[in-house]
Amino acid sequence: MPPPQRRPGGRTARIRAQVLDAVLVELGEHGFDGLTMEAVAARAGVHRATVYRRWNDVGGLLADVLDAASGDDWHPPDTGSLEDDLAALNQEIQDAMTAQPSVMAALIAASFRSEKAADAQQRLWEDRYARCEIVVSRAVRRGELPPGTDARRLLIAATAPLYHQLVLLRTPPDPLLPRHAARTAALAAAAGAFGSPR
Amino acid sequence: MPPPQRRPGGRTARIRAQVLDAVLVELGEHGFDGLTMEAVAARAGVHRATVYRRWNDVGGLLADVLDAASGDDWHPPDTGSLEDDLAALNQEIQDAMTAQPSVMAALIAASFRSEKAADAQQRLWEDRYARCEIVVSRAVRRGELPPGTDARRLLIAATAPLYHQLVLLRTPPDPLLPRHAARTAALAAAAGAFGSPR
């Protein structure tokens, strides 16, 4: 789902914000292999000992970046139709995954390297899919979908092809895929594929 | 898609088969982090120098495991209906991904660690999706789908939710998902979602 966004700093949150921003920049530039506590501390302008004390290791930094993203104010697109909402959501995903550098792609890759990052990545997915459920409930309210439509399954059907192509198959981004995957899920939903909650 | 299978040995292929089998076992037991040239050589009963000379490094071993899988005789299920073929295919994927240990899951994780493994994994995906296109062409011949149905898109829509859940979201396996994702793709296909080649 959409990538973590930078947070505005606040009092004691200032150091955290500086450090996490530095992680995003370092990760985008050098990937997991180039991410070090030293480089993050230097870029953040924070003493190395502080970074070690608070985050312990690179996995701790990544986990906190991901957890911080759950505190942002991201919300899914609201276009007025299910297919368009899903297409706009997929376009956000594709844009985030194909940005140069892509923080989102780097975080996903890092989740295969660090247990802490994997756990935090899982919490972020849950947060994002939960926030997206409103896309489905709005469609139900508009009468586009039957009540009881399984929001999570529909959302995963709509977004999974994007991740599959970009993260696993590693094919070049297909500009038509965000719309096509959205339409596929909307057609399946209209045909009753997600019709009853489980 | 389905995991690499062990190959029967042949003359000069014997050493390769022993080494690649050893990689699968080591990878399944210890994951990428525990995979070493030494352990593979020892388990295969092959001199370490031979393994280094022929495969160079762990990435080279993984790449060869994946390339060897393209030479197996795997073919997709043929049940007589599109939805059942897709459901059986998805069940194979879910079984392979949730096996303990799962060589397939370990190979996918390794593709985030080694460029060579990533390239080879990509070739294997291409091989598997190409072999699966017959599932769609059979459905076209039976009149279940219109001619010109985009086989690859349909196959990705059918299988992507499995990979998304198991590899990225890391949710516990859902025993209903193989069938449900198959039905979703079949319903979308019947509604014309993959109706024209691009």
Coordinates of C-alpha atoms in Angstrom, one line a residue:
Chain A
M1 CA 0.0 0.0 0.0
P2 CA 1.2 3.6 -0.1
P3 CA 4.6 4.4 1.3
P4 CA 5.4 5.9 4.7
Q5 CA 5.3 9.7 4.6
R6 CA 7.6 12.0 6.4
R7 CA 6.2 13.3 9.7
P8 CA 6.4 16.9 10.9
G9 CA 8.7 17.0 14.0
G10 CA 7.4 17.8 17.5
R11 CA 9.2 18.4 20.8
T12 CA 10.7 15.1 21.9
A13 CA 9.6 13.6 18.6
R14 CA 12.1 15.8 16.8
I15 CA 15.0 13.4 17.1
R16 CA 12.9 10.5 16.1
A17 CA 11.6 12.4 13.0
Q18 CA 15.2 13.3 12.0
V19 CA 16.4 9.8 12.4
L20 CA 13.6 8.2 10.6
D21 CA 13.8 10.6 7.8
A22 CA 17.5 9.8 7.5
V23 CA 16.7 6.1 7.4
L24 CA 14.3 6.7 4.5
V25 CA 16.9 8.7 2.5
E26 CA 19.7 6.2 3.2
L27 CA 17.5 3.3 2.4
G28 CA 16.3 4.9 -0.8
E29 CA 19.9 5.7 -1.8
H30 CA 21.8 2.6 -0.7
G31 CA 19.2 -0.1 0.0
F32 CA 19.3 -2.4 2.9
D33 CA 22.9 -3.4 2.4
G34 CA 24.1 0.2 2.5
L35 CA 22.1 1.1 5.6
T36 CA 24.2 1.6 8.7
M37 CA 23.6 3.1 12.1
E38 CA 26.6 5.4 11.5
A39 CA 25.3 6.8 8.2
V40 CA 21.8 7.3 9.7
A41 CA 23.2 9.2 12.7
A42 CA 25.5 11.3 10.5
R43 CA 22.7 12.3 8.1
A44 CA 20.3 12.9 11.0
G45 CA 22.8 15.1 12.8
V46 CA 22.2 13.0 15.9
H47 CA 24.9 11.4 18.1
R48 CA 25.6 7.8 17.2
A49 CA 25.2 6.7 20.8
T50 CA 21.7 8.1 20.8
V51 CA 20.7 6.1 17.8
Y52 CA 22.2 2.9 19.2
R53 CA 20.5 3.4 22.6
R54 CA 17.1 4.1 21.1
W55 CA 16.9 1.8 18.1
N56 CA 19.5 -0.8 18.9
D57 CA 20.2 -2.0 15.3
V58 CA 19.2 -1.5 11.7
G59 CA 16.2 -3.8 12.1
G60 CA 15.0 -1.5 15.0
L61 CA 15.3 1.5 12.7
L62 CA 13.3 -0.1 9.9
A63 CA 10.6 -1.3 12.3
D64 CA 10.2 2.2 13.7
V65 CA 10.0 3.7 10.2
L66 CA 7.2 1.3 9.4
D67 CA 5.4 1.8 12.7
A68 CA 5.6 5.6 12.3
A69 CA 3.9 5.2 8.9
S70 CA 0.8 3.9 10.7
G71 CA 0.6 7.3 12.4
D72 CA 0.4 9.3 9.2
D73 CA -2.9 10.6 7.8
W74 CA -2.9 8.7 4.6
H75 CA -6.4 7.7 3.4
P76 CA -7.5 6.0 0.2
P77 CA -8.8 7.9 -2.8
D78 CA -12.5 8.9 -2.9
T79 CA -13.5 9.3 -6.6
G80 CA -17.2 8.3 -6.4
S81 CA -16.9 4.8 -7.9
L82 CA -15.5 1.5 -6.8
E83 CA -13.4 0.9 -10.0
D84 CA -12.0 4.4 -10.0
D85 CA -11.1 4.3 -6.3
L86 CA -9.3 1.0 -6.8
A87 CA -7.6 2.2 -10.0
A88 CA -6.4 5.4 -8.1
L89 CA -5.2 3.3 -5.2
N90 CA -3.3 0.9 -7.6
Q91 CA -1.8 3.9 -9.3
E92 CA -0.5 5.2 -6.0
I93 CA 1.0 1.8 -5.3
Q94 CA 2.6 1.6 -8.7
D95 CA 4.0 5.1 -8.4
A96 CA 5.5 4.4 -5.0
M97 CA 7.0 1.1 -6.1
T98 CA 8.6 2.5 -9.2
A99 CA 9.8 5.8 -7.8
Q100 CA 13.6 6.2 -8.1
P101 CA 14.7 5.5 -5.5
S102 CA 11.7 3.6 -4.1
V103 CA 11.6 3.6 -0.3
M104 CA 8.6 1.3 -0.4
A105 CA 10.4 -1.3 -2.5
A106 CA 13.5 -1.0 -0.2
L107 CA 11.3 -1.6 2.9
I108 CA 9.7 -4.6 1.3
A109 CA 13.1 -6.0 0.4
A110 CA 14.3 -5.3 3.9
S111 CA 11.5 -7.3 5.4
F112 CA 13.2 -10.4 4.0
R113 CA 16.4 -9.5 5.8
S114 CA 15.2 -8.5 9.3
E115 CA 12.6 -10.2 11.5
K116 CA 11.8 -6.9 13.2
A117 CA 11.3 -5.2 9.8
A118 CA 9.1 -8.1 8.7
D119 CA 6.9 -7.8 11.8
A120 CA 6.6 -4.1 11.4
Q121 CA 5.9 -4.4 7.6
Q122 CA 3.1 -6.8 8.5
R123 CA 1.6 -4.3 10.9
L124 CA 1.8 -1.6 8.2
W125 CA 0.0 -3.8 5.7
E126 CA -2.7 -4.5 8.2
D127 CA -3.1 -0.8 8.9
R128 CA -3.3 0.1 5.2
Y129 CA -5.8 -2.6 4.3
A130 CA -7.9 -1.6 7.3
R131 CA -7.9 2.0 6.1
C132 CA -8.9 0.9 2.6
E133 CA -12.0 -0.9 3.8
I134 CA -13.9 2.4 3.5
V135 CA -13.5 2.1 -0.3
V136 CA -15.7 -1.0 -0.2
S137 CA -18.2 0.3 2.4
R138 CA -18.7 3.4 0.3
A139 CA -19.4 1.2 -2.7
V140 CA -21.9 -0.7 -0.6
R141 CA -23.6 2.5 0.5
R142 CA -23.8 3.7 -3.2
G143 CA -25.5 0.4 -4.1
E144 CA -22.6 -0.7 -6.3
L145 CA -21.9 -3.8 -4.1
P146 CA -24.1 -6.0 -2.0
P147 CA -24.0 -5.6 1.8
G148 CA -21.7 -8.1 3.4
T149 CA -19.1 -7.9 0.6
D150 CA -15.8 -9.1 2.0
A151 CA -13.7 -5.9 1.9
R152 CA -10.4 -7.4 2.6
R153 CA -10.6 -10.1 -0.1
L154 CA -11.8 -7.6 -2.6
L155 CA -9.0 -5.2 -1.8
I156 CA -6.4 -8.0 -2.0
A157 CA -7.7 -9.2 -5.3
A158 CA -7.5 -5.6 -6.6
T159 CA -4.0 -4.8 -5.4
A160 CA -2.2 -8.2 -5.4
P161 CA -1.4 -8.3 -9.2
L162 CA 0.5 -5.0 -8.8
Y163 CA 2.7 -6.3 -6.0
H164 CA 3.1 -9.7 -7.8
Q165 CA 4.4 -8.1 -11.0
L166 CA 6.6 -5.4 -9.3
V167 CA 7.9 -7.2 -6.3
L168 CA 8.0 -10.9 -7.2
L169 CA 7.9 -11.3 -11.0
R170 CA 10.0 -8.1 -11.3
T171 CA 8.5 -7.2 -14.7
P172 CA 8.7 -3.6 -15.9
P173 CA 5.8 -1.5 -14.7
D174 CA 2.8 -1.9 -17.0
P175 CA 1.0 1.5 -17.2
L176 CA -2.3 -0.2 -17.9
L177 CA -2.1 -2.6 -14.9
P178 CA -3.5 -0.3 -12.2
R179 CA -6.7 0.2 -14.1
H180 CA -6.9 -3.3 -15.3
A181 CA -6.5 -4.9 -11.9
A182 CA -9.1 -2.5 -10.5
R183 CA -11.6 -3.4 -13.3
T184 CA -11.0 -7.1 -12.8
A185 CA -11.7 -6.9 -9.1
A186 CA -14.8 -4.7 -9.7
L187 CA -16.2 -7.1 -12.3
A188 CA -15.6 -10.1 -10.0
A189 CA -17.2 -8.2 -7.1
A190 CA -20.2 -7.4 -9.3
A191 CA -20.5 -11.0 -10.2
G192 CA -20.6 -11.9 -6.5
A193 CA -17.1 -13.1 -5.9
F194 CA -16.8 -11.4 -2.6
G195 CA -20.5 -11.5 -1.8
S196 CA -20.6 -12.9 1.7
P197 CA -18.5 -12.3 4.8
R198 CA -16.7 -15.3 6.1
Chain B
M1 CA 4.3 -21.3 -9.1
P2 CA 5.2 -24.9 -8.2
P3 CA 8.6 -25.6 -6.7
P4 CA 11.6 -27.0 -8.4
Q5 CA 11.6 -30.8 -8.4
R6 CA 14.6 -33.0 -7.9
R7 CA 16.0 -34.3 -11.1
P8 CA 17.2 -37.9 -11.8
G9 CA 21.0 -37.9 -12.2
G10 CA 22.7 -38.7 -15.5
R11 CA 26.4 -39.2 -16.4
T12 CA 28.1 -35.9 -16.1
A13 CA 24.9 -34.4 -14.7
R14 CA 25.3 -36.6 -11.6
I15 CA 27.5 -34.1 -9.7
R16 CA 25.2 -31.3 -10.6
A17 CA 22.2 -33.2 -9.4
Q18 CA 23.9 -34.1 -6.1
V19 CA 24.9 -30.5 -5.5
L20 CA 21.6 -29.0 -6.4
D21 CA 19.7 -31.5 -4.2
A22 CA 22.1 -30.6 -1.4
V23 CA 21.3 -26.9 -1.9
L24 CA 17.5 -27.6 -1.7
V25 CA 18.0 -29.5 1.5
E26 CA 20.3 -27.0 3.1
L27 CA 18.1 -24.1 2.0
G28 CA 15.0 -25.7 3.4
E29 CA 16.8 -26.5 6.7
H30 CA 18.7 -23.3 7.3
G31 CA 17.4 -20.7 4.9
F32 CA 19.6 -18.3 2.9
D33 CA 21.6 -17.2 5.9
G34 CA 22.7 -20.8 6.7
L35 CA 23.5 -21.7 3.2
T36 CA 27.3 -22.1 2.6
M37 CA 29.4 -23.6 -0.1
E38 CA 31.1 -25.8 2.5
A39 CA 27.8 -27.3 3.8
V40 CA 26.5 -27.9 0.3
A41 CA 29.8 -29.7 -0.7
A42 CA 29.7 -31.8 2.4
R43 CA 26.1 -32.8 2.1
A44 CA 26.6 -33.6 -1.6
G45 CA 29.7 -35.6 -1.0
V46 CA 31.5 -33.5 -3.6
H47 CA 34.9 -31.8 -3.2
R48 CA 34.6 -28.2 -2.1
A49 CA 36.9 -27.0 -4.9
T50 CA 34.6 -28.5 -7.5
V51 CA 31.6 -26.6 -6.0
Y52 CA 33.6 -23.3 -6.0
R53 CA 34.9 -23.9 -9.5
R54 CA 31.6 -24.7 -11.1
W55 CA 29.2 -22.4 -9.1
N56 CA 31.5 -19.7 -7.8
D57 CA 29.3 -18.6 -4.9
V58 CA 25.9 -19.2 -3.1
G59 CA 24.2 -17.0 -5.7
G60 CA 25.5 -19.2 -8.4
L61 CA 24.1 -22.3 -6.7
L62 CA 20.7 -20.8 -6.2
A63 CA 20.6 -19.6 -9.8
D64 CA 21.4 -23.1 -11.0
V65 CA 18.7 -24.6 -8.8
L66 CA 16.2 -22.3 -10.3
D67 CA 17.4 -22.8 -13.9
A68 CA 17.3 -26.6 -13.4
A69 CA 13.7 -26.4 -12.3
S70 CA 12.8 -25.1 -15.8
G71 CA 14.0 -28.4 -17.1
D72 CA 11.6 -30.5 -15.1
D73 CA 8.4 -32.0 -16.5
W74 CA 5.9 -30.0 -14.4
H75 CA 2.7 -29.2 -16.1
P76 CA -0.5 -27.5 -14.7
P77 CA -3.5 -29.6 -13.6
D78 CA -6.1 -30.6 -16.2
T79 CA -9.4 -31.1 -14.5
G80 CA -11.8 -30.2 -17.2
S81 CA -12.9 -26.7 -16.1
L82 CA -11.2 -23.4 -15.8
E83 CA -12.1 -22.7 -12.2
D84 CA -11.0 -26.2 -11.1
D85 CA -7.7 -26.0 -13.0
L86 CA -7.0 -22.7 -11.3
A87 CA -8.0 -23.9 -7.9
A88 CA -5.8 -27.0 -8.2
L89 CA -2.9 -24.8 -9.4
N90 CA -3.4 -22.5 -6.4
Q91 CA -3.6 -25.5 -4.1
E92 CA -0.2 -26.6 -5.4
I93 CA 1.2 -23.2 -4.8
Q94 CA -0.2 -22.9 -1.3
D95 CA 1.0 -26.4 -0.4
A96 CA 4.5 -25.6 -1.7
M97 CA 4.7 -22.3 0.1
T98 CA 3.5 -23.7 3.4
A99 CA 5.5 -26.9 3.4
Q100 CA 7.9 -27.3 6.4
P101 CA 10.5 -26.5 5.3
S102 CA 9.4 -24.7 2.1
V103 CA 12.1 -24.7 -0.5
M104 CA 9.9 -22.4 -2.6
A105 CA 9.6 -19.8 0.1
A106 CA 13.3 -20.0 0.8
L107 CA 14.1 -19.4 -2.9
I108 CA 11.8 -16.4 -3.1
A109 CA 13.4 -14.9 0.0
A110 CA 16.8 -15.6 -1.4
S111 CA 15.9 -13.7 -4.6
F112 CA 15.9 -10.6 -2.4
R113 CA 19.5 -11.3 -1.3
S114 CA 21.3 -12.3 -4.5
E115 CA 21.1 -10.7 -7.9
K116 CA 21.9 -14.0 -9.6
A117 CA 19.1 -15.7 -7.7
A118 CA 16.7 -12.9 -8.6
D119 CA 17.5 -13.2 -12.3
A120 CA 17.0 -17.0 -12.1
Q121 CA 13.8 -16.7 -10.1
Q122 CA 12.5 -14.3 -12.8
R123 CA 13.3 -16.9 -15.5
L124 CA 11.5 -19.6 -13.5
W125 CA 8.4 -17.5 -13.1
E126 CA 8.3 -16.9 -16.8
D127 CA 8.7 -20.6 -17.5
R128 CA 5.9 -21.5 -15.1
Y129 CA 3.4 -18.9 -16.4
A130 CA 4.2 -19.9 -20.0
R131 CA 3.5 -23.5 -19.2
C132 CA 0.2 -22.5 -17.5
E133 CA -1.1 -20.7 -20.6
I134 CA -2.5 -24.1 -21.7
V135 CA -5.1 -23.8 -18.8
V136 CA -6.5 -20.8 -20.6
S137 CA -6.3 -22.1 -24.1
R138 CA -8.1 -25.3 -23.0
A139 CA -10.9 -23.2 -21.5
V140 CA -11.1 -21.2 -24.8
R141 CA -11.4 -24.5 -26.7
R142 CA -14.1 -25.7 -24.4
G143 CA -16.0 -22.5 -25.0
E144 CA -15.6 -21.3 -21.4
L145 CA -13.7 -18.2 -22.5
P146 CA -13.7 -16.0 -25.6
P147 CA -10.9 -16.4 -28.0
G148 CA -8.3 -13.8 -27.5
T149 CA -8.5 -14.0 -23.7
D150 CA -5.2 -12.7 -22.2
A151 CA -3.8 -15.8 -20.6
R152 CA -1.0 -14.2 -18.6
R153 CA -3.2 -11.6 -17.0
L154 CA -5.8 -14.1 -16.1
L155 CA -3.2 -16.4 -14.6
I156 CA -1.7 -13.6 -12.6
A157 CA -5.1 -12.4 -11.3
A158 CA -5.8 -16.0 -10.2
T159 CA -2.5 -16.7 -8.4
A160 CA -1.4 -13.3 -7.2
P161 CA -3.6 -13.3 -4.0
L162 CA -1.9 -16.5 -2.8
Y163 CA 1.6 -15.0 -3.2
H164 CA 0.5 -11.7 -1.7
Q165 CA -0.9 -13.3 1.4
L166 CA 1.8 -15.8 1.9
V167 CA 5.0 -14.0 0.8
L168 CA 4.2 -10.3 1.5
L169 CA 1.4 -10.0 4.0
R170 CA 2.7 -13.1 5.8
T171 CA -0.8 -14.1 7.0
P172 CA -1.4 -17.7 8.0
P173 CA -2.5 -19.8 5.1
D174 CA -6.3 -19.6 4.4
P175 CA -7.5 -23.0 3.3
L176 CA -10.3 -21.4 1.3
L177 CA -8.1 -19.0 -0.6
P178 CA -6.9 -21.3 -3.4
R179 CA -10.5 -22.0 -4.4
H180 CA -11.7 -18.4 -3.8
A181 CA -8.9 -16.7 -5.8
A182 CA -9.6 -19.2 -8.6
R183 CA -13.3 -18.5 -8.6
T184 CA -12.7 -14.7 -8.5
A185 CA -10.5 -14.9 -11.6
A186 CA -12.9 -17.2 -13.4
L187 CA -15.9 -14.9 -12.7
A188 CA -13.9 -11.9 -13.8
A189 CA -12.9 -13.7 -17.0
A190 CA -16.5 -14.7 -17.7
A191 CA -17.4 -11.0 -17.3
G192 CA -14.8 -10.1 -19.9
A193 CA -12.0 -8.8 -17.7
F194 CA -9.3 -10.5 -19.8
G195 CA -11.2 -10.4 -23.1
S196 CA -8.8 -9.0 -25.5
P197 CA -5.1 -9.5 -26.0
R198 CA -3.0 -6.4 -25.8

